């Protein structure tokens, strides 16, 4: 095993622990936005998609290059917009003033 | 692949990736409270933007800009449009679809690296091929599995489990093909064909393992697929030697795994049982044997129920998937408002697996402007039922079935339920006497303190609203 792989494995395992720690504090009421937020975060694979598709000698043909960037981009933008839309709806109990009709 | 002599440019880019990782962690941390959650999402967006801009410096824009324009622009347009246009009730399938897109992308990135590193079938070291194969296989399962989940949730194919004789055996064989292909790839035996056998078998396995899973088990599956895509993204990070992918993928993998475990615990079933049990197929006649069940069902009129609700001190509303299907959340909110005007205390009891994804009911009620402070988790609300005048069950079934407590032969025996039967009165809004998802009778309906109000959930609640107003 290369030293490089070991470093990456270290980063991975520590991030898993951080993930568990952070996520276990999320209340059940926010579990759908949590799923959606993490869903958007794994859209980071767009970085990988760009690195294999948008280079001097793409490693996939033109159609597959466009497809991989499309899928990852769909994941990022769709994921964040859905999450934003969900989170904008969560409100605490307030005085029953008429709520502004902003919808996102 | 990272060169040994790292340029200043590369250091700047890696530093930007570190910023992204921190943003993602902070973003998730801010999700621990509804009031800070929105800022959390924005921090996470910022992190994503930083990573994408930094990556921009590594790209060859002159020859391949159009790939970004068509692929990236197209994905952004479709993603933003569909995310805005989708109804809140269709949220689970939307999330499934975006999840599948990420999984597919991860598998393709890994495949690209594989073909690049191994143009003529030359040998790869195992620390190259292992992450490649993992990323490809997990990504492919997540891609096709999510698409099937989407089709099921969208009801383009039946939400009931699809089973056939020998199903587990066939799935086992395909899983074996995945493992075999992966092993041969890593061992550098006929690498290219072996790799594509593993990839194809994984894609097939994704389809076949989600098909036998029923609608009510979707919260578990959606979480699991989410975790898969996270892991696939992390493995892609190993392939490309890219830390931001590793960190982000690990975060998502951990989150998905956490939710998966939470959901199966809430159903008192193991993940293996959810995956291989084809739950909901079993049509057991397991009813009865619940103390007090009379065998007879009482039907109430809208006016009876309206009176009962209007003169109650405390009402607990128990929503389920039926509320989502009927899109009754706004009507339910209106009923709450009318009752509160009359001084009735209204609370909502949310079972962890009510609906089709974790927290599904919460997000629907939030859409209808129900404050999240009125929503109670199972453990907090259960002690309240004995001093509650009316428990109003709207489109929830199995999560209220008292057989889970007492009938050892019942398929849902041991599953924690909402103790609605302990309320003074129980009103069940239900379309018909069809059994719930688990295919079992619900003795709750035969209890002497239970009345039924048949009809579409939205129509019934609307009628209740006008009846309460008229009182």
Coordinates of C-alpha atoms in Angstrom, one line a residue:
Chain A
X1 CA 0.0 0.0 0.0
X2 CA 1.4 3.3 -1.0
X3 CA 1.9 6.1 1.5
X4 CA -0.5 8.1 -0.6
X5 CA -3.3 5.7 -0.2
X6 CA -2.8 5.5 3.5
X7 CA -3.1 9.3 3.8
X8 CA -6.3 9.2 1.8
X9 CA -7.6 6.4 3.9
X10 CA -6.9 8.5 7.0
X11 CA -8.8 11.4 5.6
X12 CA -11.7 9.2 4.6
X13 CA -12.0 7.5 8.0
X14 CA -11.8 10.7 10.0
X15 CA -14.4 12.3 7.7
X16 CA -16.7 9.3 8.4
X17 CA -16.4 9.9 12.1
X18 CA -17.0 13.7 11.7
X19 CA -20.1 12.8 9.5
X20 CA -21.6 10.5 12.2
X21 CA -20.9 13.1 14.9
X22 CA -22.5 16.0 13.0
X23 CA -25.4 14.1 11.6
X24 CA -26.5 12.5 14.9
X25 CA -27.3 16.0 16.1
X26 CA -29.9 16.7 13.4
X27 CA -33.4 16.5 14.7
X28 CA -35.9 14.2 13.1
X29 CA -38.0 17.1 11.8
X30 CA -35.1 18.0 9.5
X31 CA -34.3 14.5 8.2
X32 CA -35.8 15.1 4.8
X33 CA -33.7 18.3 4.3
X34 CA -30.7 16.4 5.7
X35 CA -31.1 13.8 3.1
X36 CA -31.5 16.4 0.4
X37 CA -28.5 18.4 1.7
X38 CA -26.2 15.4 1.7
X39 CA -27.6 14.5 -1.7
X40 CA -26.5 17.9 -3.0
X41 CA -23.1 17.5 -1.3
X42 CA -22.3 14.2 -3.1
X43 CA -22.8 16.3 -6.2
X44 CA -19.2 17.2 -5.6
X45 CA -18.6 14.3 -7.9
X46 CA -19.0 17.1 -10.5
X47 CA -15.4 18.0 -9.7
X48 CA -14.4 14.5 -10.7
X49 CA -16.7 14.6 -13.8
X50 CA -15.0 17.9 -15.0
X51 CA -11.6 16.4 -14.4
X52 CA -12.2 13.5 -16.6
X53 CA -14.3 15.2 -19.2
X54 CA -13.0 18.7 -19.7
X55 CA -9.4 18.1 -20.4
X56 CA -7.2 18.2 -23.5
X57 CA -7.7 14.5 -24.2
X58 CA -11.0 13.5 -22.6
X59 CA -11.0 10.0 -21.2
X60 CA -14.5 9.3 -22.5
X61 CA -16.0 10.0 -25.9
X62 CA -17.8 13.3 -26.5
X63 CA -21.3 11.9 -25.8
X64 CA -20.2 10.2 -22.5
X65 CA -18.3 13.3 -21.5
X66 CA -21.3 15.5 -21.8
X67 CA -23.4 12.8 -20.1
X68 CA -21.2 12.6 -17.0
X69 CA -21.0 16.3 -16.6
X70 CA -24.8 16.6 -17.1
X71 CA -25.6 14.0 -14.5
X72 CA -23.3 15.5 -11.9
X73 CA -24.5 19.0 -12.6
X74 CA -28.1 17.8 -12.3
X75 CA -27.2 16.4 -8.9
X76 CA -25.6 19.6 -7.6
X77 CA -28.1 22.2 -8.8
X78 CA -31.2 20.1 -8.3
X79 CA -30.0 19.0 -4.9
X80 CA -29.3 22.5 -3.6
X81 CA -32.5 24.0 -5.0
X82 CA -34.7 21.3 -3.5
X83 CA -33.0 21.7 -0.1
X84 CA -33.4 25.4 -0.2
X85 CA -37.0 25.1 -1.0
X86 CA -37.7 22.7 1.8
X87 CA -35.8 24.6 4.4
X88 CA -37.5 27.9 3.5
X89 CA -40.8 26.3 4.8
X90 CA -39.7 25.4 8.3
X91 CA -41.0 28.0 10.7
X92 CA -41.3 28.1 14.4
X93 CA -44.7 28.9 16.1
X94 CA -45.1 32.6 16.0
X95 CA -47.8 35.1 16.6
X96 CA -50.3 34.4 13.9
X97 CA -49.3 37.3 11.7
X98 CA -50.2 36.7 8.0
X99 CA -47.1 35.1 6.5
X100 CA -45.5 36.7 3.6
X101 CA -46.2 34.7 0.5
X102 CA -42.7 34.3 -0.8
X103 CA -42.3 30.9 -2.2
X104 CA -39.1 29.5 -3.4
Chain B
X1 CA -2.9 11.5 -10.8
X2 CA -1.0 13.8 -8.5
X3 CA 2.5 14.5 -9.6
X4 CA 5.3 14.4 -7.1
X5 CA 6.5 17.9 -7.9
X6 CA 3.4 19.9 -6.8
X7 CA 3.0 23.2 -8.4
X8 CA 2.0 26.4 -6.5
X9 CA -1.2 26.3 -8.6
X10 CA -2.0 22.8 -7.3
X11 CA -1.4 23.9 -3.7
X12 CA -3.8 26.8 -4.1
X13 CA -6.4 24.4 -5.6
X14 CA -6.0 21.9 -2.8
X15 CA -6.4 24.7 -0.2
X16 CA -9.6 25.7 -1.9
X17 CA -10.8 22.1 -1.6
X18 CA -10.0 22.2 2.1
X19 CA -12.2 25.3 2.4
X20 CA -14.9 23.3 0.6
X21 CA -14.6 20.4 3.0
X22 CA -14.9 22.8 6.0
X23 CA -18.0 24.4 4.4
X24 CA -19.7 21.1 4.0
X25 CA -19.1 20.1 7.6
X26 CA -20.3 23.4 8.9
X27 CA -23.3 23.3 6.6
X28 CA -24.3 20.0 8.1
X29 CA -23.7 21.2 11.6
X30 CA -26.0 24.1 11.0
X31 CA -28.7 21.6 10.0
X32 CA -29.0 20.7 13.7
X33 CA -31.6 23.4 14.2
X34 CA -34.4 24.5 11.9
X35 CA -33.5 28.2 12.4
X36 CA -29.9 27.9 11.3
X37 CA -30.5 25.2 8.7
X38 CA -31.0 27.5 5.8
X39 CA -27.7 29.2 6.4
X40 CA -26.2 25.8 6.6
X41 CA -27.4 25.0 3.1
X42 CA -26.0 28.3 1.9
X43 CA -22.6 27.6 3.4
X44 CA -22.6 24.3 1.8
X45 CA -23.5 25.9 -1.6
X46 CA -20.6 28.3 -1.1
X47 CA -18.3 25.4 -0.5
X48 CA -19.5 23.8 -3.7
X49 CA -18.9 27.0 -5.6
X50 CA -15.4 27.3 -4.3
X51 CA -14.6 23.7 -5.3
X52 CA -16.0 24.2 -8.8
X53 CA -14.1 27.5 -9.4
X54 CA -10.9 25.9 -8.2
X55 CA -11.4 23.0 -10.5
X56 CA -11.9 25.4 -13.3
X57 CA -8.2 26.2 -13.2
X58 CA -7.4 22.6 -14.0
X59 CA -9.5 22.3 -17.1
X60 CA -8.7 22.7 -20.7
X61 CA -11.3 25.3 -21.7
X62 CA -10.1 25.9 -25.2
X63 CA -10.8 22.4 -26.5
X64 CA -13.6 21.2 -24.2
X65 CA -15.6 24.3 -23.1
X66 CA -18.6 23.1 -24.9
X67 CA -18.8 20.0 -22.7
X68 CA -19.3 22.3 -19.7
X69 CA -21.7 24.5 -21.7
X70 CA -23.9 21.6 -22.8
X71 CA -23.5 19.1 -20.0
X72 CA -23.0 21.5 -17.0
X73 CA -25.5 24.1 -18.3
X74 CA -28.0 21.5 -19.3
X75 CA -27.8 19.7 -16.0
X76 CA -28.1 23.0 -14.1
X77 CA -31.2 24.0 -16.1
X78 CA -33.0 20.7 -15.8
X79 CA -32.0 20.4 -12.1
X80 CA -33.1 23.9 -11.1
X81 CA -36.3 23.7 -13.1
X82 CA -37.4 20.4 -11.9
X83 CA -36.5 21.2 -8.3
X84 CA -38.6 24.3 -8.4
X85 CA -41.5 22.8 -10.3
X86 CA -41.9 19.6 -8.3
X87 CA -44.7 19.3 -5.8
X88 CA -43.7 18.8 -2.2
X89 CA -45.6 15.5 -2.2
X90 CA -43.3 14.3 -5.0
X91 CA -40.1 15.2 -3.0
X92 CA -39.0 11.6 -2.3
X93 CA -38.8 10.6 -5.9
X94 CA -37.1 13.9 -6.8
X95 CA -34.4 13.2 -4.2
X96 CA -34.1 9.6 -5.5
X97 CA -33.5 10.9 -9.0
X98 CA -30.8 13.4 -8.1
X99 CA -29.2 10.7 -6.0
X100 CA -29.2 8.3 -8.9
X101 CA -27.6 11.0 -11.1
X102 CA -24.7 11.4 -8.7
X103 CA -24.2 7.7 -8.5
X104 CA -24.2 7.3 -12.2
X105 CA -21.7 10.2 -12.6
X106 CA -19.4 8.6 -10.0
X107 CA -19.4 5.3 -11.8
X108 CA -18.7 7.0 -15.1
X109 CA -15.8 8.9 -13.7
X110 CA -14.3 5.7 -12.4
X111 CA -14.8 4.0 -15.7
X112 CA -13.1 6.9 -17.5
X113 CA -10.1 6.6 -15.2
X114 CA -10.1 2.8 -15.7
X115 CA -10.0 3.1 -19.5
X116 CA -7.4 5.9 -19.3
X117 CA -5.0 4.0 -17.0
X118 CA -5.6 0.7 -18.7
X119 CA -5.7 1.4 -22.4
X120 CA -4.5 -1.9 -23.7
X121 CA -5.3 -4.2 -20.8
X122 CA -2.0 -3.4 -19.1
X123 CA -1.7 -4.2 -15.4
X124 CA -2.9 -1.9 -12.7
X125 CA -1.7 -2.0 -9.1
X126 CA -4.4 -3.0 -6.6
X127 CA -4.5 0.3 -5.0
X128 CA -5.5 1.8 -8.3
X129 CA -7.9 -0.9 -9.3
X130 CA -9.7 -1.4 -6.0
X131 CA -11.0 2.1 -5.6
X132 CA -11.9 2.1 -9.3
X133 CA -13.9 -1.1 -9.1
X134 CA -15.6 0.0 -5.8
X135 CA -16.6 3.4 -7.2
X136 CA -17.9 1.8 -10.4
X137 CA -19.9 -0.9 -8.8
X138 CA -21.4 1.1 -5.9
X139 CA -22.1 4.0 -8.3
X140 CA -23.8 1.7 -10.8
X141 CA -26.0 0.0 -8.1
X142 CA -27.0 3.5 -6.8
X143 CA -27.8 4.7 -10.3
X144 CA -30.1 1.9 -11.4
X145 CA -31.5 1.4 -7.9
X146 CA -32.4 5.0 -7.6
X147 CA -34.1 5.0 -10.9
X148 CA -36.2 2.0 -9.9
X149 CA -37.0 3.8 -6.6
X150 CA -38.0 6.8 -8.6
X151 CA -40.3 4.8 -10.8
X152 CA -41.9 3.1 -7.8
X153 CA -42.5 6.3 -5.9
X154 CA -43.8 8.0 -9.1
X155 CA -46.1 4.9 -9.4
X156 CA -44.9 4.3 -12.9
X157 CA -44.3 0.8 -11.7
X158 CA -46.2 -0.7 -8.8
X159 CA -45.1 0.2 -5.3
X160 CA -45.9 -3.3 -4.1
X161 CA -43.0 -5.7 -3.9
X162 CA -42.3 -7.6 -7.2
X163 CA -41.2 -11.1 -6.4
X164 CA -40.8 -14.3 -8.3
X165 CA -39.6 -17.8 -7.3
X166 CA -35.9 -18.1 -6.9
X167 CA -35.5 -14.3 -6.7
X168 CA -32.9 -14.4 -4.0
X169 CA -31.0 -17.1 -5.9
X170 CA -30.9 -15.0 -9.0
X171 CA -29.8 -11.9 -7.1
X172 CA -27.2 -14.0 -5.4
X173 CA -25.8 -15.2 -8.7
X174 CA -25.6 -11.6 -10.0
X175 CA -23.9 -10.5 -6.8
X176 CA -21.5 -13.3 -7.4
X177 CA -20.8 -12.0 -10.9
X178 CA -20.1 -8.5 -9.5
X179 CA -17.6 -9.9 -6.9
X180 CA -16.1 -12.3 -9.5
X181 CA -15.6 -9.6 -12.1
X182 CA -14.2 -7.3 -9.4
X183 CA -11.7 -9.9 -8.2
X184 CA -10.5 -10.7 -11.7
X185 CA -10.1 -7.0 -12.4
X186 CA -8.0 -6.5 -9.4
X187 CA -6.0 -9.7 -10.1
X188 CA -5.3 -8.3 -13.6
X189 CA -6.9 -11.3 -15.4
X190 CA -8.6 -10.3 -18.6
X191 CA -9.0 -6.9 -17.0
X192 CA -11.3 -5.1 -19.5
X193 CA -13.9 -7.8 -19.9
X194 CA -13.9 -8.6 -16.2
X195 CA -14.3 -4.9 -15.4
X196 CA -17.4 -4.5 -17.6
X197 CA -18.9 -7.8 -16.4
X198 CA -18.7 -6.3 -12.8
X199 CA -20.1 -3.0 -13.9
X200 CA -23.0 -4.5 -15.9
X201 CA -23.8 -7.0 -13.2
X202 CA -23.8 -4.2 -10.6
X203 CA -26.2 -2.1 -12.7
X204 CA -28.5 -5.1 -13.0
X205 CA -28.3 -5.8 -9.3
X206 CA -29.4 -2.3 -8.6
X207 CA -32.6 -2.8 -10.5
X208 CA -33.3 -6.3 -9.1
X209 CA -32.6 -5.4 -5.5
X210 CA -35.0 -2.5 -5.4
X211 CA -37.8 -4.2 -7.3
X212 CA -38.9 -6.4 -4.5
X213 CA -39.0 -3.6 -2.0
X214 CA -42.3 -2.1 -1.1
X215 CA -43.4 1.5 -0.7
X216 CA -43.4 1.6 3.1
X217 CA -39.8 0.4 3.2
X218 CA -38.7 3.3 0.9
X219 CA -37.4 5.4 3.8
X220 CA -34.8 2.8 4.4
X221 CA -33.9 2.3 0.7
X222 CA -33.7 6.0 -0.1
X223 CA -31.3 6.4 2.8
X224 CA -29.3 3.4 1.8
X225 CA -29.0 4.6 -1.8
X226 CA -27.9 8.0 -0.6
X227 CA -25.2 6.4 1.4
X228 CA -24.1 4.4 -1.6
X229 CA -23.7 7.4 -3.8
X230 CA -21.7 9.1 -1.0
X231 CA -19.4 6.1 -0.8
X232 CA -19.1 5.9 -4.6
X233 CA -18.1 9.6 -4.6
X234 CA -15.5 9.0 -1.9
X235 CA -14.1 6.1 -3.9
X236 CA -13.9 8.3 -6.9
X237 CA -11.8 10.6 -4.7
X238 CA -9.4 7.8 -4.1
X239 CA -9.2 7.1 -7.8
X240 CA -8.5 10.7 -8.7
X241 CA -6.4 11.4 -5.6
X242 CA -8.8 14.2 -4.7
X243 CA -9.4 14.9 -1.0
X244 CA -12.5 17.0 -1.4
X245 CA -14.3 14.1 -3.0
X246 CA -13.1 11.8 -0.3
X247 CA -14.2 14.1 2.5
X248 CA -17.6 14.9 1.0
X249 CA -18.3 11.3 0.0
X250 CA -17.4 10.1 3.5
X251 CA -19.8 12.7 5.1
X252 CA -22.7 11.6 2.9
X253 CA -21.9 7.9 3.3
X254 CA -21.9 8.4 7.1
X255 CA -25.2 10.4 7.0
X256 CA -26.9 7.9 4.7
X257 CA -25.8 5.0 6.9
X258 CA -27.0 6.7 10.0
X259 CA -30.4 7.3 8.6
X260 CA -30.6 3.8 7.3
X261 CA -29.9 2.4 10.7
X262 CA -32.4 4.8 12.3
X263 CA -35.1 3.9 9.9
X264 CA -34.7 0.1 10.3
X265 CA -34.6 0.5 14.0
X266 CA -37.9 2.4 13.9
X267 CA -39.4 -0.5 12.1
X268 CA -37.8 -3.0 14.5
X269 CA -36.3 -4.8 11.5
X270 CA -32.8 -5.5 10.4
X271 CA -31.5 -3.9 7.2
X272 CA -31.1 -7.5 5.8
X273 CA -34.8 -8.1 6.5
X274 CA -35.8 -4.9 4.7
X275 CA -33.6 -5.7 1.7
X276 CA -34.5 -9.4 1.3
X277 CA -37.8 -9.7 3.2
X278 CA -40.1 -8.5 0.3
X279 CA -42.2 -7.0 3.2
X280 CA -45.7 -6.1 2.3
X281 CA -46.0 -9.2 0.1
X282 CA -47.0 -11.3 3.0
X283 CA -50.8 -11.3 3.2
X284 CA -51.2 -12.7 6.6
X285 CA -54.6 -12.9 8.2
X286 CA -53.0 -11.8 11.5
X287 CA -55.7 -9.7 13.0
X288 CA -57.6 -10.1 16.3
X289 CA -56.1 -11.1 19.6
X290 CA -55.8 -7.5 20.6
X291 CA -57.6 -7.0 23.9
X292 CA -60.9 -5.2 23.4
X293 CA -61.1 -5.7 19.6
X294 CA -64.7 -6.3 18.9
X295 CA -64.6 -7.5 15.4
X296 CA -67.1 -4.8 14.4
X297 CA -66.4 -1.4 12.8
X298 CA -68.3 1.7 13.6
X299 CA -68.7 4.4 11.0
X300 CA -69.2 8.0 11.9
X301 CA -70.6 11.0 10.1
X302 CA -68.7 14.1 9.4
X303 CA -70.9 16.0 11.9
X304 CA -70.2 13.5 14.7
X305 CA -66.5 13.8 14.2
X306 CA -66.6 17.6 13.9
X307 CA -68.5 17.9 17.2
X308 CA -66.1 15.5 18.8
X309 CA -63.1 17.5 17.6
X310 CA -64.6 21.0 18.4
X311 CA -65.4 20.2 22.0
X312 CA -62.1 18.4 22.8
X313 CA -59.4 19.8 25.0
X314 CA -56.6 18.1 23.1
X315 CA -56.5 16.6 19.7
X316 CA -53.5 14.7 18.3
X317 CA -53.3 14.5 14.5
X318 CA -51.5 11.4 13.2
X319 CA -50.5 11.8 9.5
X320 CA -49.3 9.1 7.3
X321 CA -48.6 8.4 3.6
X322 CA -52.3 8.7 2.9
X323 CA -52.2 12.4 3.7
X324 CA -49.3 12.8 1.2
X325 CA -51.2 10.9 -1.5
X326 CA -54.3 13.0 -1.1
X327 CA -52.2 16.2 -0.7
X328 CA -54.3 16.9 2.3
X329 CA -51.6 18.8 4.3
X330 CA -53.1 22.3 3.6
X331 CA -56.6 21.2 4.6
X332 CA -55.2 19.6 7.7
X333 CA -53.5 22.9 8.6
X334 CA -56.9 24.6 8.1
X335 CA -58.6 22.2 10.4
X336 CA -55.9 22.8 13.0
X337 CA -56.5 26.6 12.7
X338 CA -60.2 26.2 13.1
X339 CA -59.8 24.0 16.1
X340 CA -57.3 26.3 17.7
X341 CA -59.7 29.2 17.3
X342 CA -62.0 27.3 19.5
X343 CA -59.4 26.7 22.1
X344 CA -58.5 23.1 21.3
X345 CA -54.9 22.2 21.7
X346 CA -53.7 20.5 18.5
X347 CA -50.5 18.5 18.3
X348 CA -49.0 16.3 15.6
X349 CA -47.6 12.9 16.2
X350 CA -44.9 11.9 13.7
X351 CA -43.8 8.3 13.4
X352 CA -40.2 8.0 12.2
X353 CA -41.2 5.9 9.1
X354 CA -44.4 7.6 8.3
X355 CA -44.3 8.4 4.5
X356 CA -41.8 7.5 2.0
X357 CA -38.6 9.1 3.2
X358 CA -37.1 10.1 6.6
X359 CA -38.9 13.1 7.9
X360 CA -41.4 13.1 5.0
X361 CA -44.4 14.2 7.1
X362 CA -42.4 17.0 8.7
X363 CA -41.6 18.6 5.4
X364 CA -45.2 18.3 4.0
X365 CA -46.6 19.9 7.1
X366 CA -44.0 22.6 7.0
X367 CA -45.1 23.3 3.5
X368 CA -48.6 23.9 4.9
X369 CA -47.2 26.3 7.4
X370 CA -47.5 24.1 10.4
X371 CA -44.9 25.3 12.8
X372 CA -42.3 22.6 13.5
X373 CA -42.8 23.2 17.2
X374 CA -46.2 21.5 16.9
X375 CA -44.7 18.3 15.5
X376 CA -43.8 15.7 18.1
X377 CA -41.6 12.6 17.8
X378 CA -43.0 9.2 18.8
X379 CA -41.3 9.0 22.1
X380 CA -42.4 12.5 23.1
X381 CA -46.0 12.2 22.1
X382 CA -46.8 8.6 23.2
X383 CA -47.2 9.5 26.9
X384 CA -49.8 12.2 25.8
X385 CA -52.3 9.8 24.2
X386 CA -54.0 8.7 27.5
X387 CA -54.9 12.3 28.2
X388 CA -55.9 13.1 24.7
X389 CA -59.6 13.4 23.8
X390 CA -59.3 12.6 20.1
X391 CA -56.6 11.0 18.1
X392 CA -57.2 11.9 14.4
X393 CA -55.5 9.4 12.2
X394 CA -55.1 10.6 8.6
X395 CA -53.9 8.1 6.1
X396 CA -51.6 6.3 8.6
X397 CA -52.1 2.6 9.2
X398 CA -49.4 0.2 10.2
X399 CA -47.6 2.7 12.4
X400 CA -50.8 2.8 14.6
X401 CA -51.5 -0.9 14.6
X402 CA -51.7 -2.2 18.2
X403 CA -51.1 -5.7 17.0
X404 CA -47.4 -4.7 16.9
X405 CA -47.5 -4.6 20.7
X406 CA -49.5 -7.8 21.5
X407 CA -49.7 -10.2 18.5
X408 CA -46.5 -12.1 18.4
X409 CA -47.4 -13.7 15.1
X410 CA -47.9 -10.4 13.3
X411 CA -45.3 -9.4 10.8
X412 CA -45.0 -6.0 12.4
X413 CA -44.8 -7.4 16.0
X414 CA -42.2 -5.5 18.0
X415 CA -42.3 -2.4 15.8
X416 CA -42.6 0.7 17.9
X417 CA -46.0 2.4 17.2
X418 CA -47.9 5.5 18.1
X419 CA -50.2 4.6 20.9
X420 CA -53.3 6.1 19.4
X421 CA -55.5 3.4 20.8
X422 CA -54.9 4.9 24.3
X423 CA -56.7 8.1 23.4
X424 CA -60.3 8.5 24.7
X425 CA -61.5 8.6 21.1
X426 CA -59.9 7.6 17.9
X427 CA -61.1 8.8 14.5
X428 CA -59.6 7.1 11.5
X429 CA -59.8 8.8 8.1
X430 CA -59.4 6.1 5.5
X431 CA -60.3 5.6 1.9
X432 CA -61.6 2.1 2.3
X433 CA -61.1 -1.0 4.5
X434 CA -58.1 -2.0 2.4
X435 CA -55.3 -3.2 4.7
X436 CA -52.2 -1.0 5.0
X437 CA -48.9 -1.6 3.3
X438 CA -47.9 -4.5 5.4
X439 CA -51.0 -6.3 4.1
X440 CA -52.3 -7.0 7.6
X441 CA -55.5 -6.1 9.3
X442 CA -55.5 -3.3 11.8
X443 CA -57.4 -4.3 15.0
X444 CA -57.4 -0.6 15.9
X445 CA -60.4 -0.2 13.7
X446 CA -62.3 -2.7 15.8
X447 CA -61.7 -1.1 19.2
X448 CA -64.8 0.3 20.9
X449 CA -63.3 3.8 21.1
X450 CA -62.6 4.0 17.4
X451 CA -64.8 5.4 14.7
X452 CA -64.1 5.4 10.9
X453 CA -64.7 8.2 8.5
X454 CA -64.4 6.8 5.0
X455 CA -63.4 8.8 1.9
X456 CA -60.5 10.6 0.3
X457 CA -58.4 12.2 3.1
X458 CA -58.5 15.7 1.6
X459 CA -62.2 15.6 0.9
X460 CA -62.9 14.3 4.4
X461 CA -60.8 17.0 6.1
X462 CA -62.3 19.7 4.0
X463 CA -65.8 18.5 5.1
X464 CA -64.6 18.5 8.7
X465 CA -63.3 22.1 8.3
X466 CA -66.7 23.4 7.2
X467 CA -68.6 21.4 9.7
X468 CA -66.4 22.7 12.6
X469 CA -66.8 26.3 11.2
X470 CA -70.6 25.8 11.2
X471 CA -70.8 24.7 14.8

